[in-house]
Amino acid sequence: MNMKNNLLFLFALVTALAQAQPVSKLHRKAILVDTHNDILSSAMLEGKDISHRIKEGHSDLDRWKEGGVDVQFFSVWTDKVPRNKEGFYKDATQEIDSLKLLILKNPDRLTLARNYKEVKRGIRQEKLVALIGLEGGHMIENDPGKLEEIFKIGAGYMTLTWNNSTALASSAMDETLHPDSLKHKGLTDLGKQIVRRMNELGIIVDLSHTGEQTFYDAIATTTKPVLLSHSSVWNICPVFRNVKDEQIKAVAKNGGVICVNFYAGFIDSNFAKRSEELEGTRGKAIKDSLQQFYDAAKLNEIWRQRFAAELDPLRPTLAQVVDHIDYIVKLVGDDYVGIGSDFDGVSFLPVGLDDVTTYPKITQELVRRGYTKSSIRKILGGNVMRVMKANFK
Ligand SMILES: [Zn+2]
C-alpha cells in the first residue's frame, strides 16, 4: 500500500466508524422492548437450557445481550387442544414455571417483572427484564378467578384470542376465514367483563389475533391503552393477522401501540401468497398426517425444512420490515409503533433478521432513513414503556 492508499483506507475506516458508532451507542442507550417471543412454548418446553448460546432457534440469554434487548415479553401459548389433561390453565403455568426455572439459574442476568417499578429496576440493573404475555384468552378457562391467579403469578398482557375464537371473543382467523363457524362475533358479555377486570388489575389488553369486530368492541370497552403485541400492516401485506388503516388510527386515538411482527408472511404479500398456496396443497397433506401430535413450534420447523427451497428466495428484506414501521409513523406519528418480533414462533424470517442479535440493524435502517434519536427511542421501546406505565400498577 502506498501513502495515498493508506490515507484512503484510513478515511474509509474513520467514515465507517463514524457511521457505525452513533448507531450502536444509540441502540445500546435506548430501552429495547420486544413484545412477543415464543421460546417458552418451543425450546423451553422441550427442556432446552437457553442460559447460554444454543445453535438452534432464534433466542438465548447470550444472544439477547448481544442484540441489546432490555425487556422481553415471553409469550405463554397453548393450542386449541390442551397439552395437559388438566387443561389450558395448567399448560400456561407449566410454561411460566419453565421461565421461573431459567430465572433461578440466571439471577444475575434475568429478572421477572410484575409491575412498572420492577421493569425499571431490572433495566437499571442491566438484567434482561422478563414479562409474561398470555397468548390466547382460552388459558383462563372462562374463569375471572383464574385471571386473578395468573395476574398474581405475573401476567403482563393477555390476547383475548389466539387463532381460535374463545368464550370471550372472536378471532381474526375465524372472522375472516371461517365466519360460518362463529357462535358469536366480537366481544361477548364475559369478554367485556374480563377486559374491565384486566384494566382494574393492570394487565394490558392485547388485540393481536383478534377479529376486527372484537378489536373495535374491545377499544370501546377498555379504559386503558391497548397493545398489539405482534401484528403488522394490512395495507402493505393484506393477511388476516395484520391491521387496517382505520384500526391503526383507532389505536393511536386510544394511546396504544402496534408492535410490528417480523414473520415473512406478514411482511411481504408475495411471500404470503406463495405460502398460502402451499398451505392449501402439499402443506395441508403434511398437517393432516401430523394431526395427532400437532404442535405449532414443531410444525413451523417441519414447514421450514420442507419448503425452504421454494420460500427462501421469496423472503423479504429487513428494510421491508422497517417499511411497516414507516407506514404507521406516516399515518399516525411516531408514538404508536414498536417491535414484536415473534422470534421462535415463526418458520421464515426476513433476510438479515435471523435471530435476537439482529435488532441493531433495525436501528441502523431507521438512522439511514433520517429518523431522529428521539423517534428511534420511542419505536425501540419508549412507546411500549408508556403503555406499560399506563396499565401496570
Ligand atoms: Zn401469535
Coordinates of C-alpha atoms in Angstrom, one line a residue, residues 70-74 96 99-100 103 110-123 125 127-133 150-157 202 204 385 388 392-393:
D70 CA -33.7 -4.7 27.7
V71 CA -37.2 -6.0 28.1
Q72 CA -38.7 -9.2 26.6
F73 CA -42.3 -10.3 26.8
F74 CA -42.3 -14.1 26.9
I96 CA -44.4 -19.9 33.3
L99 CA -39.3 -19.3 32.7
K100 CA -39.0 -19.2 36.5
I103 CA -34.5 -17.0 36.1
L110 CA -32.6 -12.3 34.1
T111 CA -35.4 -11.0 36.3
L112 CA -39.2 -11.3 36.3
A113 CA -41.2 -8.0 36.4
R114 CA -44.8 -7.9 37.6
N115 CA -45.2 -4.1 37.7
Y116 CA -43.7 -0.9 36.2
K117 CA -41.3 -0.4 39.1
E118 CA -39.8 -3.9 38.7
V119 CA -39.4 -3.2 34.9
K120 CA -37.5 0.0 35.6
R121 CA -35.4 -1.7 38.4
G122 CA -34.4 -4.6 36.1
I123 CA -33.3 -2.2 33.3
Q125 CA -29.6 -3.4 37.0
K127 CA -30.6 -7.5 33.5
L128 CA -32.9 -8.8 30.8
V129 CA -36.4 -8.0 32.2
A130 CA -38.8 -10.8 31.5
L131 CA -42.5 -10.2 31.3
I132 CA -45.3 -12.7 30.8
G133 CA -47.7 -12.3 27.9
I150 CA -52.4 -15.7 36.8
F151 CA -52.0 -12.0 37.3
K152 CA -50.6 -12.7 40.8
I153 CA -48.1 -15.1 39.1
G154 CA -47.1 -12.2 36.8
A155 CA -49.2 -11.9 33.6
G156 CA -48.4 -8.6 31.9
Y157 CA -50.7 -8.9 28.9
G202 CA -53.2 -3.9 35.5
I204 CA -52.6 -5.0 29.2
M385 CA -42.9 1.6 28.2
M388 CA -46.9 -0.4 30.4
F392 CA -49.4 -1.5 35.3
K393 CA -49.9 -0.6 39.0

